[in-house]
mmCIF file of C-alpha atoms in Angstrom:
data_model
loop_
_atom_site.group_PDB
_atom_site.id
_atom_site.type_symbol
_atom_site.label_atom_id
_atom_site.label_comp_id
_atom_site.label_asym_id
_atom_site.label_seq_id
_atom_site.Cartn_x
_atom_site.Cartn_y
_atom_site.Cartn_z
ATOM 1 C CA MET W 23 154.779 106.802 114.296
ATOM 2 C CA THR W 24 155.434 108.893 111.212
ATOM 3 C CA LYS W 25 156.583 105.876 109.290
ATOM 4 C CA PHE W 26 153.408 104.073 110.253
ATOM 5 C CA GLY W 27 151.215 107.021 109.409
ATOM 6 C CA SER W 28 152.866 107.367 106.051
ATOM 7 C CA THR W 29 152.526 103.612 105.209
ATOM 8 C CA GLN W 30 148.808 103.724 106.408
ATOM 9 C CA ALA W 31 148.109 106.800 104.271
ATOM 10 C CA ALA W 32 149.685 104.931 101.315
ATOM 11 C CA GLU W 33 147.558 101.904 101.689
ATOM 12 C CA LEU W 34 144.447 104.216 102.095
ATOM 13 C CA ARG W 35 145.361 105.897 98.774
ATOM 14 C CA ALA W 36 145.800 102.534 97.053
ATOM 15 C CA THR W 37 142.487 101.329 98.367
ATOM 16 C CA LYS W 38 140.757 104.520 97.164
ATOM 17 C CA ASP W 39 142.275 104.279 93.708
ATOM 18 C CA VAL W 40 140.979 100.673 93.463
ATOM 19 C CA PHE W 41 137.602 101.602 94.620
ATOM 20 C CA ILE W 42 137.243 104.553 92.125
ATOM 21 C CA SER W 43 138.327 102.221 89.176
ATOM 22 C CA ALA W 44 135.741 99.605 90.438
ATOM 23 C CA ILE W 45 132.989 102.092 90.526
ATOM 24 C CA ARG W 46 133.869 103.497 87.083
ATOM 25 C CA TYR W 47 133.666 100.076 85.554
ATOM 26 C CA ALA W 48 130.674 99.116 87.569
ATOM 27 C CA THR W 49 128.653 101.904 86.388
ATOM 28 C CA SER W 50 129.938 102.076 82.860
ATOM 29 C CA ILE W 51 127.350 101.887 80.241
ATOM 30 C CA VAL W 52 128.781 101.032 76.841
ATOM 31 C CA ASP W 53 126.523 100.167 73.837
ATOM 32 C CA PRO W 54 127.602 98.222 71.925
ATOM 33 C CA SER W 55 129.809 96.488 74.617
ATOM 34 C CA PRO W 56 133.284 95.808 73.704
ATOM 35 C CA PRO W 57 134.756 92.388 74.326
ATOM 36 C CA PHE W 58 134.294 91.266 77.829
ATOM 37 C CA GLY W 59 132.322 94.596 78.463
ATOM 38 C CA ASP W 60 129.350 92.997 80.359
ATOM 39 C CA GLU W 61 131.728 90.620 82.226
ATOM 40 C CA LEU W 62 134.001 93.394 83.260
ATOM 41 C CA ARG W 63 131.179 95.497 84.700
ATOM 42 C CA THR W 64 129.833 92.453 86.458
ATOM 43 C CA CYS W 65 133.202 91.726 87.873
ATOM 44 C CA ALA W 66 133.665 95.340 89.099
ATOM 45 C CA GLN W 67 130.373 95.300 90.713
ATOM 46 C CA GLU W 68 131.328 92.127 92.615
ATOM 47 C CA GLN W 69 134.657 93.902 93.532
ATOM 48 C CA VAL W 70 132.763 96.932 94.909
ATOM 49 C CA GLU W 71 130.442 94.543 96.944
ATOM 50 C CA PHE W 72 133.491 92.823 98.384
ATOM 51 C CA MET W 73 135.146 96.014 99.337
ATOM 52 C CA LEU W 74 132.056 97.185 101.017
ATOM 53 C CA GLY W 75 132.009 94.114 103.335
ATOM 54 C CA ASP W 76 133.365 94.109 106.917
ATOM 55 C CA ASN W 77 136.294 96.308 106.460
ATOM 56 C CA GLU W 78 136.892 99.220 108.770
ATOM 57 C CA GLU W 79 139.496 100.778 106.287
ATOM 58 C CA ILE W 80 136.840 101.137 103.513
ATOM 59 C CA LEU W 81 134.602 103.145 105.739
ATOM 60 C CA VAL W 82 137.302 105.793 105.866
ATOM 61 C CA VAL W 83 137.693 105.628 102.036
ATOM 62 C CA ILE W 84 134.059 105.897 101.099
ATOM 63 C CA ALA W 85 133.757 109.093 103.286
ATOM 64 C CA ASP W 86 136.230 110.703 100.794
ATOM 65 C CA GLU W 87 134.554 113.492 98.775
ATOM 66 C CA GLU W 88 136.238 112.165 95.492
ATOM 67 C CA ILE W 89 134.727 108.822 96.033
ATOM 68 C CA LYS W 90 131.296 110.295 96.679
ATOM 69 C CA GLN W 91 131.657 112.402 93.561
ATOM 70 C CA GLU W 92 132.423 109.374 91.422
ATOM 71 C CA THR W 93 129.779 107.306 92.853
ATOM 72 C CA ARG W 94 127.171 110.121 92.078
ATOM 73 C CA MET W 95 128.502 110.308 88.586
ATOM 74 C CA GLY W 96 127.929 106.686 88.200
ATOM 75 C CA LEU W 97 124.512 106.938 89.676
ATOM 76 C CA CYS W 98 123.583 109.516 87.107
ATOM 77 C CA LYS W 99 124.872 107.325 84.294
ATOM 78 C CA ILE W 100 122.927 104.438 85.509
ATOM 79 C CA PHE W 101 119.705 106.137 85.932
ATOM 80 C CA SER W 102 119.936 107.893 82.597
ATOM 81 C CA SER W 103 120.683 104.567 80.834
ATOM 82 C CA PHE W 104 117.666 102.939 82.539
ATOM 83 C CA GLU W 105 115.341 105.822 81.620
ATOM 84 C CA LYS W 106 116.416 105.832 78.084
ATOM 85 C CA ALA W 107 115.868 102.065 77.759
ATOM 86 C CA LEU W 108 112.461 102.398 79.494
ATOM 87 C CA LEU W 109 111.102 105.311 77.373
ATOM 88 C CA ALA W 110 112.458 103.554 74.238
ATOM 89 C CA LEU W 111 109.681 101.072 74.863
ATOM 90 C CA LEU W 112 107.028 103.685 73.933
ATOM 91 C CA LEU W 113 108.993 106.153 71.751
ATOM 92 C CA LEU W 114 110.429 103.569 69.432
ATOM 93 C CA GLU W 115 108.812 100.993 67.302
ATOM 94 C CA LEU W 116 110.077 98.110 69.562
ATOM 95 C CA ASP W 117 108.470 94.667 69.896
ATOM 96 C CA VAL W 118 107.821 94.609 73.635
ATOM 97 C CA LYS W 119 107.300 90.874 73.327
ATOM 98 C CA ASP W 120 110.825 90.286 72.056
ATOM 99 C CA LYS W 121 112.843 88.729 74.878
ATOM 100 C CA ALA W 122 115.924 90.699 73.753
ATOM 101 C CA VAL W 123 114.102 93.895 74.212
ATOM 102 C CA GLU W 124 112.908 92.962 77.711
ATOM 103 C CA ASN W 125 116.395 91.753 78.813
ATOM 104 C CA LYS W 126 117.877 94.943 77.730
ATOM 105 C CA VAL W 127 115.519 96.938 80.021
ATOM 106 C CA MET W 128 115.899 94.309 82.851
ATOM 107 C CA GLN W 129 119.675 94.704 82.681
ATOM 108 C CA ASN W 130 119.526 98.390 83.211
ATOM 109 C CA LEU W 131 117.115 97.920 86.040
ATOM 110 C CA SER W 132 119.339 95.382 87.549
ATOM 111 C CA ASP W 133 122.136 97.826 87.592
ATOM 112 C CA VAL W 134 119.959 100.436 89.233
ATOM 113 C CA GLU W 135 119.089 97.678 91.928
ATOM 114 C CA TRP W 136 122.716 96.952 92.407
ATOM 115 C CA LEU W 137 123.517 100.584 93.078
ATOM 116 C CA CYS W 138 120.709 100.833 95.520
ATOM 117 C CA ASN W 139 122.123 97.878 97.459
ATOM 118 C CA ILE W 140 125.529 99.458 97.384
ATOM 119 C CA LEU W 141 124.278 102.859 98.502
ATOM 120 C CA VAL W 142 122.542 101.539 101.375
ATOM 121 C CA LYS W 143 126.079 100.927 102.858
ATOM 122 C CA THR W 144 127.079 104.308 102.340
ATOM 123 C CA ASP W 145 125.741 107.814 103.326
ATOM 124 C CA LEU W 146 124.593 108.293 99.410
ATOM 125 C CA MET W 147 121.214 106.523 99.705
ATOM 126 C CA LYS W 148 119.448 109.952 99.679
ATOM 127 C CA ASP W 149 120.775 110.599 96.121
ATOM 128 C CA PHE W 150 119.259 107.300 95.094
ATOM 129 C CA VAL W 151 115.979 108.069 96.679
ATOM 130 C CA SER W 152 115.804 111.427 95.054
ATOM 131 C CA HIS W 153 116.638 110.257 91.660
ATOM 132 C CA TRP W 154 114.013 107.368 92.051
ATOM 133 C CA ALA W 155 111.425 110.008 93.200
ATOM 134 C CA ASP W 156 112.317 112.114 90.161
ATOM 135 C CA ILE W 157 111.770 109.562 87.586
ATOM 136 C CA SER W 158 108.691 107.639 89.354
ATOM 137 C CA ASN W 159 105.959 109.331 87.265
ATOM 138 C CA ASP W 160 107.718 108.630 83.823
ATOM 139 C CA VAL W 161 108.571 105.091 85.024
ATOM 140 C CA LEU W 162 105.025 104.390 85.758
ATOM 141 C CA ARG W 163 103.626 106.117 82.731
ATOM 142 C CA VAL W 164 105.628 103.550 80.645
ATOM 143 C CA VAL W 165 104.844 100.338 82.528
ATOM 144 C CA GLU W 166 101.148 101.186 82.974
ATOM 145 C CA ASP W 167 100.784 102.075 79.121
ATOM 146 C CA LYS W 168 98.477 99.611 77.324
ATOM 147 C CA LYS W 169 101.387 98.595 75.193
ATOM 148 C CA LEU W 170 102.930 96.743 78.202
ATOM 149 C CA HIS W 171 99.510 95.650 79.522
ATOM 150 C CA SER W 172 100.097 91.922 79.515
ATOM 151 C CA VAL W 173 103.846 91.731 78.975
ATOM 152 C CA MET W 174 107.068 92.322 81.027
ATOM 153 C CA TRP W 175 105.848 91.028 84.370
ATOM 154 C CA GLY W 176 109.374 90.460 85.649
ATOM 155 C CA LEU W 177 110.032 94.236 85.037
ATOM 156 C CA LYS W 178 106.962 95.133 86.878
ATOM 157 C CA VAL W 179 107.858 92.919 89.870
ATOM 158 C CA LYS W 180 111.481 94.215 89.874
ATOM 159 C CA LEU W 181 110.261 97.859 89.927
ATOM 160 C CA ILE W 182 108.142 97.033 93.151
ATOM 161 C CA GLU W 183 111.242 95.552 94.554
ATOM 162 C CA VAL W 184 113.333 98.513 94.079
ATOM 163 C CA THR W 185 110.525 100.788 95.204
ATOM 164 C CA SER W 186 110.351 98.750 98.333
ATOM 165 C CA LYS W 187 113.885 99.580 99.224
ATOM 166 C CA VAL W 188 113.231 103.358 98.633
ATOM 167 C CA LEU W 189 110.061 103.159 100.883
ATOM 168 C CA ASP W 190 111.939 101.379 103.506
ATOM 169 C CA ALA W 191 114.795 103.970 103.547
ATOM 170 C CA VAL W 192 112.372 106.817 103.872
ATOM 171 C CA GLY W 193 109.700 105.149 106.077
ATOM 172 C CA TYR W 194 112.061 104.039 108.899
ATOM 173 C CA GLY W 195 114.146 107.430 108.760
ATOM 174 C CA ASN W 196 117.247 106.328 107.178
ATOM 175 C CA VAL W 197 116.714 108.958 104.455
ATOM 176 C CA ILE W 198 115.140 112.136 105.562
ATOM 177 C CA LEU W 199 112.817 113.574 102.793
ATOM 178 C CA PRO W 200 110.583 116.710 103.336
ATOM 179 C CA ALA W 201 106.768 115.880 103.685
ATOM 180 C CA PRO W 202 106.032 116.938 99.923
ATOM 181 C CA GLY W 203 108.626 114.322 98.835
ATOM 182 C CA ARG W 204 107.176 111.611 100.953
ATOM 183 C CA VAL W 205 103.622 112.412 99.759
ATOM 184 C CA HIS W 206 104.927 112.289 96.078
ATOM 185 C CA LEU W 207 106.475 108.775 96.626
ATOM 186 C CA LEU W 208 103.098 107.441 98.167
ATOM 187 C CA LYS W 209 100.832 108.901 95.512
ATOM 188 C CA ALA W 210 102.997 107.619 92.935
ATOM 189 C CA TRP W 211 103.541 104.025 94.089
ATOM 190 C CA LEU W 212 100.889 103.224 96.321
ATOM 191 C CA PRO W 213 98.108 102.824 93.737
ATOM 192 C CA TYR W 214 100.439 100.913 91.517
ATOM 193 C CA VAL W 215 101.260 98.341 94.463
ATOM 194 C CA ARG W 216 97.631 98.071 95.329
ATOM 195 C CA LYS W 217 96.780 97.116 91.694
ATOM 196 C CA MET W 218 99.707 94.861 90.981
ATOM 197 C CA LYS W 219 99.366 92.618 94.165
ATOM 198 C CA PRO W 220 95.947 91.145 93.353
ATOM 199 C CA LEU W 221 96.703 91.068 89.745
ATOM 200 C CA LEU W 222 99.783 89.003 90.380
ATOM 201 C CA ASP W 223 98.139 86.841 92.630
ATOM 202 C CA SER W 224 95.299 86.292 90.115
ATOM 203 C CA MET W 225 97.772 85.457 87.275
ATOM 204 C CA GLY W 226 99.567 83.044 89.534
ATOM 205 C CA ASN W 227 96.149 81.289 90.417
ATOM 206 C CA LYS W 228 95.408 80.840 86.629
ATOM 207 C CA GLU W 229 98.739 79.822 85.626
ATOM 208 C CA ALA W 230 100.679 77.292 87.785
ATOM 209 C CA ASP W 231 103.991 78.075 86.301
ATOM 210 C CA PHE W 232 103.584 81.880 86.496
ATOM 211 C CA PRO W 233 106.898 82.743 88.241
ATOM 212 C CA TYR W 234 106.162 86.433 89.098
ATOM 213 C CA ARG W 235 104.855 87.177 92.459
ATOM 214 C CA MET W 236 105.110 89.577 95.440
ATOM 215 C CA ASP W 237 106.268 87.046 98.217
ATOM 216 C CA GLU W 238 105.314 87.339 101.697
ATOM 217 C CA GLU W 239 108.423 89.004 102.678
ATOM 218 C CA LEU W 240 108.295 91.585 99.973
ATOM 219 C CA SER W 241 104.600 92.225 100.698
ATOM 220 C CA GLN W 242 105.036 92.802 104.497
ATOM 221 C CA SER W 243 108.225 94.909 103.768
ATOM 222 C CA ILE W 244 106.165 97.323 101.525
ATOM 223 C CA GLU W 245 103.005 97.321 103.847
ATOM 224 C CA GLY W 246 105.264 98.220 106.831
ATOM 225 C CA ALA W 247 107.219 100.924 105.263
ATOM 226 C CA ILE W 248 103.971 102.479 103.776
ATOM 227 C CA VAL W 249 102.260 102.392 107.196
ATOM 228 C CA SER W 250 105.301 104.127 108.703
ATOM 229 C CA LEU W 251 105.340 106.575 105.968
ATOM 230 C CA VAL W 252 101.801 107.545 106.225
ATOM 231 C CA SER W 253 101.872 107.794 110.046
ATOM 232 C CA ALA W 254 104.670 110.313 109.883
ATOM 233 C CA LEU W 255 103.048 112.694 107.409
ATOM 234 C CA PRO W 256 101.319 115.955 108.498
ATOM 235 C CA SER W 257 97.564 115.410 109.469
ATOM 236 C CA ASN W 258 96.111 116.807 106.240
ATOM 237 C CA SER W 259 98.251 114.614 104.100
ATOM 238 C CA GLN W 260 97.602 111.589 106.109
ATOM 239 C CA ALA W 261 93.880 112.237 105.720
ATOM 240 C CA GLU W 262 94.271 112.664 101.941
ATOM 241 C CA ILE W 263 96.246 109.345 101.449
ATOM 242 C CA LEU W 264 93.820 107.485 103.763
ATOM 243 C CA ALA W 265 90.704 108.765 102.268
ATOM 244 C CA ASP W 266 92.075 107.521 98.707
ATOM 245 C CA TRP W 267 92.907 104.195 100.388
ATOM 246 C CA MET W 268 89.494 103.819 101.881
ATOM 247 C CA ASN W 269 87.678 104.803 98.559
ATOM 248 C CA GLY W 270 89.938 102.358 96.539
ATOM 249 C CA GLU W 271 88.971 98.983 95.204
ATOM 250 C CA HIS W 272 91.531 97.066 97.308
ATOM 251 C CA LEU W 273 91.554 97.564 101.032
ATOM 252 C CA LYS W 274 93.094 94.368 102.015
ATOM 253 C CA TYR W 275 96.507 95.204 100.615
ATOM 254 C CA PRO W 276 98.346 97.212 101.862
ATOM 255 C CA ASP W 277 96.547 97.223 105.136
ATOM 256 C CA LEU W 278 96.722 100.732 106.415
ATOM 257 C CA SER W 279 94.108 100.464 109.176
ATOM 258 C CA GLU W 280 96.852 100.834 111.778
ATOM 259 C CA ALA W 281 97.812 104.062 110.274
ATOM 260 C CA PHE W 282 94.241 105.122 110.139
ATOM 261 C CA GLU W 283 93.776 104.258 113.871
ATOM 262 C CA VAL W 284 96.838 106.523 114.564
ATOM 263 C CA TRP W 285 95.439 109.385 112.488
ATOM 264 C CA CYS W 286 92.051 109.122 114.305
ATOM 265 C CA TYR W 287 93.656 109.154 117.650
ATOM 266 C CA ARG W 288 95.835 112.063 116.972
ATOM 267 C CA THR W 289 93.037 114.121 115.357
ATOM 268 C CA LYS W 290 90.901 113.513 118.375
ATOM 269 C CA SER W 291 93.643 114.506 120.671
ATOM 270 C CA ALA W 292 94.416 117.529 118.618
ATOM 271 C CA LYS W 293 90.759 118.569 118.695
ATOM 272 C CA ARG W 294 90.609 117.970 122.547
ATOM 273 C CA ARG W 295 93.703 120.102 123.222
ATOM 274 C CA LEU W 296 92.267 122.757 120.955
ATOM 275 C CA LEU W 297 88.984 122.813 122.865
ATOM 276 C CA GLU W 298 90.698 122.980 125.967
ATOM 277 C CA ALA W 299 92.973 125.844 124.948
ATOM 278 C CA LEU W 300 89.817 127.711 123.779
ATOM 279 C CA ALA W 301 88.078 127.113 127.081
ATOM 280 C CA GLU W 302 91.152 128.188 129.016
ATOM 281 C CA SER W 303 91.584 131.478 127.012
ATOM 282 C CA PRO W 304 88.814 133.578 128.425
ATOM 283 C CA LEU W 305 89.827 132.765 131.838
ATOM 284 C CA GLN W 306 93.553 133.780 130.994
ATOM 285 C CA PHE W 307 92.283 136.792 129.527
ATOM 286 C CA SER W 308 90.116 137.878 132.543
ATOM 287 C CA ALA W 309 92.894 137.121 134.680
ATOM 288 C CA SER W 310 95.344 139.275 132.821
ATOM 289 C CA ALA W 311 92.608 142.117 132.790
ATOM 290 C CA SER W 312 92.056 141.883 136.583
ATOM 291 C CA ASP W 313 95.756 142.241 136.974
#
């Protein structure tokens, strides 16, 4: 037994060392890239994905605190690199119509998306969600700037795809955020999604070869997550979000009528219970007084 246990421990240590090395390379941001830099990072990302496949041994490894710390460090590096590349679009005199400029930002965002897909398989998705919530306002400030008004559609759609994963994680309870955090996500991204969906549809109708769309699966995923998110908020926050939705220009997407119906039902029920409690109070008081 001792020999078997020792062998198993050595194998786990070896797996852990390989995983740490793969995470370091997969999240390495080097500019300019050394020879094989991008290729090495891509290979490392593929290795991490492979190791996180159906493998019971890796479940033990990724629970290790050293692995978690290394992954969190990689997450910070990737997010920092993405923020810098995105903010540079406004802060520096960059030609946003230059494909090389767009490709650099898209590569950074692709690394962010890759990390999101990886963290879904671990218990660190909350770290990703927290980082995404923290940078949401800055991200939207850049992509909604007039400088990017009619360019970088691929970037705008990819942002929605990543946001969909975040909303899904929070909306269905895989990541628990306090109510203020959930409200912040909704207030940041709901108006953007509402605006982009009809805009992208319109562009696609005008230009047959326009490749940037929110397909049906993505649209339904976002709508379902938002309905779930809104329905789980405190009543006052629900009312605020739903009022903005009803006063907005686009009511068709996302369709929050289900969340509105739930809010109405709960509000009526709460009022009824309150009235019943108030009606019973004098009787209870009289009974107590007579005793």
